[in-house]
């Protein structure tokens, strides 16, 4: 018996993310500030820190974990967004006729990957033989004519991307006697 004091540490480090990156903020790609991480522990002057970023569309989650010398750990997260440029086949999926298709009827639906905050503006229009009108997802068009479908999306930074599909709806066959 050495007669010395034995300290038992069962308390995890106190961990927080400061002002950077700001929660819920939208950043331009490559311009996310370095995280402002604060960690304190009563017995360990330098707990180990690990950080990772997970991605969901434009949504980003920073996760930071601190582990002290006794193995006590704490985790914190911060969610923010990246103003990605929308690309069809990447973050944007458009279902409906392809450019130049000849169809008997048409309907378009679309989806943007990630949380709702990835899209700050959405406008869909359809024109037939030059007459333009608003378009709601899933509306069926089956009147013969030359159509153009336009979908305009704004990312969380306000940058617009327009997707256009042109197609034709064929008239039903006519019986000739």
Short mmCIF file of C-alpha atoms in Angstrom, two decimals:
data_model
loop_
_atom_site.label_atom_id
_atom_site.label_comp_id
_atom_site.label_asym_id
_atom_site.label_seq_id
_atom_site.Cartn_x
_atom_site.Cartn_y
_atom_site.Cartn_z
CA UNK A 1 0.00 0.00 0.00
CA UNK A 2 1.57 3.25 -1.17
CA UNK A 3 -0.83 5.34 0.85
CA UNK A 4 -1.48 7.70 -2.08
CA UNK A 5 -4.82 8.99 -3.30
CA UNK A 6 -6.44 7.05 -6.13
CA UNK A 7 -8.66 9.15 -8.38
CA UNK A 8 -11.57 7.49 -10.15
CA UNK A 9 -12.68 9.35 -13.25
CA UNK A 10 -16.13 8.39 -14.46
CA UNK A 11 -17.00 11.78 -15.91
CA UNK A 12 -16.82 12.27 -19.68
CA UNK A 13 -15.10 15.33 -21.11
CA UNK A 14 -17.23 18.45 -21.59
CA UNK A 15 -17.44 18.93 -25.35
CA UNK A 16 -19.04 21.63 -27.48
CA UNK A 17 -18.91 23.14 -30.97
CA UNK A 18 -18.62 26.93 -30.89
CA UNK A 19 -19.85 29.37 -33.53
CA UNK A 20 -18.23 27.58 -36.46
CA UNK A 21 -19.72 26.06 -38.48
CA UNK A 22 -23.02 27.70 -37.63
CA UNK A 23 -25.94 25.33 -37.18
CA UNK A 24 -28.47 25.49 -40.02
CA UNK A 25 -26.25 27.77 -42.12
CA UNK A 26 -25.76 27.31 -45.87
CA UNK A 27 -22.14 27.48 -47.06
CA UNK A 28 -20.64 27.63 -50.54
CA UNK A 29 -18.75 24.45 -51.49
CA UNK A 30 -15.23 24.50 -50.10
CA UNK A 31 -15.96 27.46 -47.81
CA UNK A 32 -17.13 25.70 -44.65
CA UNK A 33 -15.10 27.20 -41.80
CA UNK A 34 -12.89 24.98 -39.68
CA UNK A 35 -14.83 23.77 -36.64
CA UNK A 36 -14.52 25.68 -33.38
CA UNK A 37 -14.27 22.74 -30.94
CA UNK A 38 -14.05 23.20 -27.18
CA UNK A 39 -13.17 20.31 -24.84
CA UNK A 40 -12.47 20.27 -21.11
CA UNK A 41 -11.81 17.40 -18.73
CA UNK A 42 -11.15 17.58 -14.99
CA UNK A 43 -8.34 15.00 -15.00
CA UNK A 44 -7.07 14.74 -18.58
CA UNK A 45 -5.47 17.89 -20.00
CA UNK A 46 -5.63 16.62 -23.60
CA UNK A 47 -8.49 14.20 -24.35
CA UNK A 48 -8.31 12.65 -27.81
CA UNK A 49 -10.61 14.21 -30.41
CA UNK A 50 -12.03 12.65 -33.55
CA UNK A 51 -14.31 14.32 -36.05
CA UNK A 52 -16.21 13.16 -39.10
CA UNK A 53 -18.67 14.66 -41.56
CA UNK A 54 -21.60 12.70 -42.98
CA UNK A 55 -23.52 13.85 -46.02
CA UNK A 56 -27.20 13.66 -47.00
CA UNK A 57 -27.69 15.56 -50.26
CA UNK A 58 -26.72 19.13 -49.37
CA UNK A 59 -27.08 18.38 -45.65
CA UNK A 60 -23.89 17.89 -43.69
CA UNK A 61 -23.53 16.63 -40.11
CA UNK A 62 -20.30 17.24 -38.22
CA UNK A 63 -19.81 14.72 -35.41
CA UNK A 64 -17.09 15.26 -32.82
CA UNK A 65 -16.11 12.77 -30.13
CA UNK A 66 -13.78 13.35 -27.16
CA UNK A 67 -12.31 10.44 -25.16
CA UNK A 68 -10.32 10.99 -21.98
CA UNK A 69 -7.47 8.80 -20.66
CA UNK A 70 -9.95 6.67 -18.65
CA UNK A 71 -12.08 5.92 -21.72
CA UNK A 72 -14.97 8.25 -20.87
CA UNK A 73 -16.42 9.74 -24.02
CA UNK A 74 -18.84 12.40 -25.17
CA UNK A 75 -20.17 13.27 -28.62
CA UNK A 76 -21.71 16.37 -30.17
CA UNK A 77 -23.10 17.05 -33.63
CA UNK A 78 -23.78 20.11 -35.75
CA UNK A 79 -25.96 20.20 -38.88
CA UNK A 80 -25.35 22.68 -41.72
CA UNK A 81 -25.83 22.82 -45.50
CA UNK A 82 -23.73 23.10 -48.67
CA UNK A 83 -25.03 25.14 -51.63
CA UNK A 84 -24.45 22.36 -54.15
CA UNK A 85 -25.22 22.86 -57.81
CA UNK A 86 -28.06 20.52 -58.66
CA UNK A 87 -27.32 17.87 -61.27
CA UNK A 88 -29.81 15.44 -62.75
CA UNK A 89 -28.77 11.90 -61.96
CA UNK A 90 -26.91 13.21 -58.91
CA UNK A 91 -28.92 15.13 -56.32
CA UNK A 92 -31.96 15.54 -58.61
CA UNK A 93 -34.09 12.71 -59.99
CA UNK A 94 -36.70 13.58 -62.64
CA UNK A 95 -39.13 10.86 -63.67
CA UNK A 96 -41.04 11.29 -66.92
CA UNK A 97 -40.42 11.30 -70.67
CA UNK A 98 -36.85 11.87 -71.84
CA UNK A 99 -35.90 14.60 -74.29
CA UNK A 100 -37.35 13.88 -77.72
CA UNK A 101 -39.69 11.08 -76.59
CA UNK A 102 -42.96 10.42 -78.40
CA UNK A 103 -45.50 9.16 -75.86
CA UNK A 104 -49.23 8.53 -75.55
CA UNK A 105 -49.33 10.41 -72.21
CA UNK A 106 -46.85 12.02 -69.88
CA UNK A 107 -46.42 12.86 -66.21
CA UNK A 108 -43.41 14.20 -64.34
CA UNK A 109 -42.29 13.78 -60.75
CA UNK A 110 -39.04 14.90 -59.21
CA UNK A 111 -37.06 14.48 -56.04
CA UNK A 112 -34.05 16.26 -54.57
CA UNK A 113 -31.75 14.27 -52.27
CA UNK A 114 -31.30 15.51 -48.72
CA UNK A 115 -33.29 17.56 -46.24
CA UNK A 116 -36.00 20.01 -47.33
CA UNK A 117 -33.64 22.94 -46.67
CA UNK A 118 -31.59 21.91 -49.73
CA UNK A 119 -34.25 23.49 -51.96
CA UNK A 120 -35.30 27.07 -51.24
CA UNK A 121 -37.30 27.58 -54.43
CA UNK A 122 -39.11 25.32 -56.86
CA UNK A 123 -41.08 26.23 -59.99
CA UNK A 124 -42.41 23.76 -62.55
CA UNK A 125 -44.06 24.77 -65.80
CA UNK A 126 -45.27 22.96 -68.86
CA UNK A 127 -46.00 24.33 -72.29
CA UNK A 128 -47.90 22.75 -75.14
CA UNK A 129 -47.63 24.23 -78.60
CA UNK A 130 -46.35 27.48 -77.04
CA UNK A 131 -49.01 27.95 -74.30
CA UNK A 132 -47.27 27.99 -70.86
CA UNK A 133 -48.84 27.04 -67.53
CA UNK A 134 -47.94 25.91 -64.01
CA UNK A 135 -47.33 22.20 -63.51
CA UNK A 136 -47.97 20.16 -60.36
CA UNK A 137 -46.01 16.96 -59.85
CA UNK A 138 -47.74 13.90 -61.28
CA UNK A 139 -50.27 15.68 -63.53
CA UNK A 140 -51.00 13.56 -66.60
CA UNK A 141 -50.86 15.20 -70.03
CA UNK A 142 -52.52 13.20 -72.81
CA UNK A 143 -53.63 15.81 -75.34
CA UNK A 144 -51.68 15.57 -78.60
CA UNK A 145 -49.03 18.24 -79.09
CA UNK A 146 -45.42 19.30 -78.67
CA UNK A 147 -44.56 19.84 -74.99
CA UNK A 148 -41.78 21.38 -72.98
CA UNK A 149 -41.44 20.69 -69.25
CA UNK A 150 -39.32 23.16 -67.24
CA UNK A 151 -38.25 22.65 -63.63
CA UNK A 152 -36.38 25.47 -61.88
CA UNK A 153 -34.78 24.67 -58.50
CA UNK A 154 -32.91 27.01 -56.15
CA UNK A 155 -30.37 25.60 -53.71
CA UNK A 156 -29.93 26.84 -50.14
CA UNK A 157 -27.58 29.56 -51.44
CA UNK A 158 -30.21 30.87 -53.86
CA UNK A 159 -28.44 29.59 -56.99
CA UNK A 160 -30.90 28.37 -59.64
CA UNK A 161 -30.63 25.40 -61.94
CA UNK A 162 -33.15 24.84 -64.74
CA UNK A 163 -33.98 21.42 -66.19
CA UNK A 164 -35.87 21.22 -69.50
CA UNK A 165 -37.43 18.21 -71.21
CA UNK A 166 -39.11 18.44 -74.61
CA UNK A 167 -41.37 15.66 -75.82
CA UNK A 168 -44.47 15.00 -77.93
CA UNK A 169 -47.77 13.41 -77.06
CA UNK A 170 -49.06 11.42 -80.00
CA UNK A 171 -52.68 11.61 -81.08
CA UNK A 172 -54.59 8.33 -80.97
CA UNK A 173 -54.80 6.51 -84.28
CA UNK A 174 -57.63 7.46 -86.60
CA UNK A 175 -59.56 4.69 -88.34
CA UNK A 176 -59.71 5.24 -92.07
CA UNK A 177 -62.61 3.56 -93.83
#
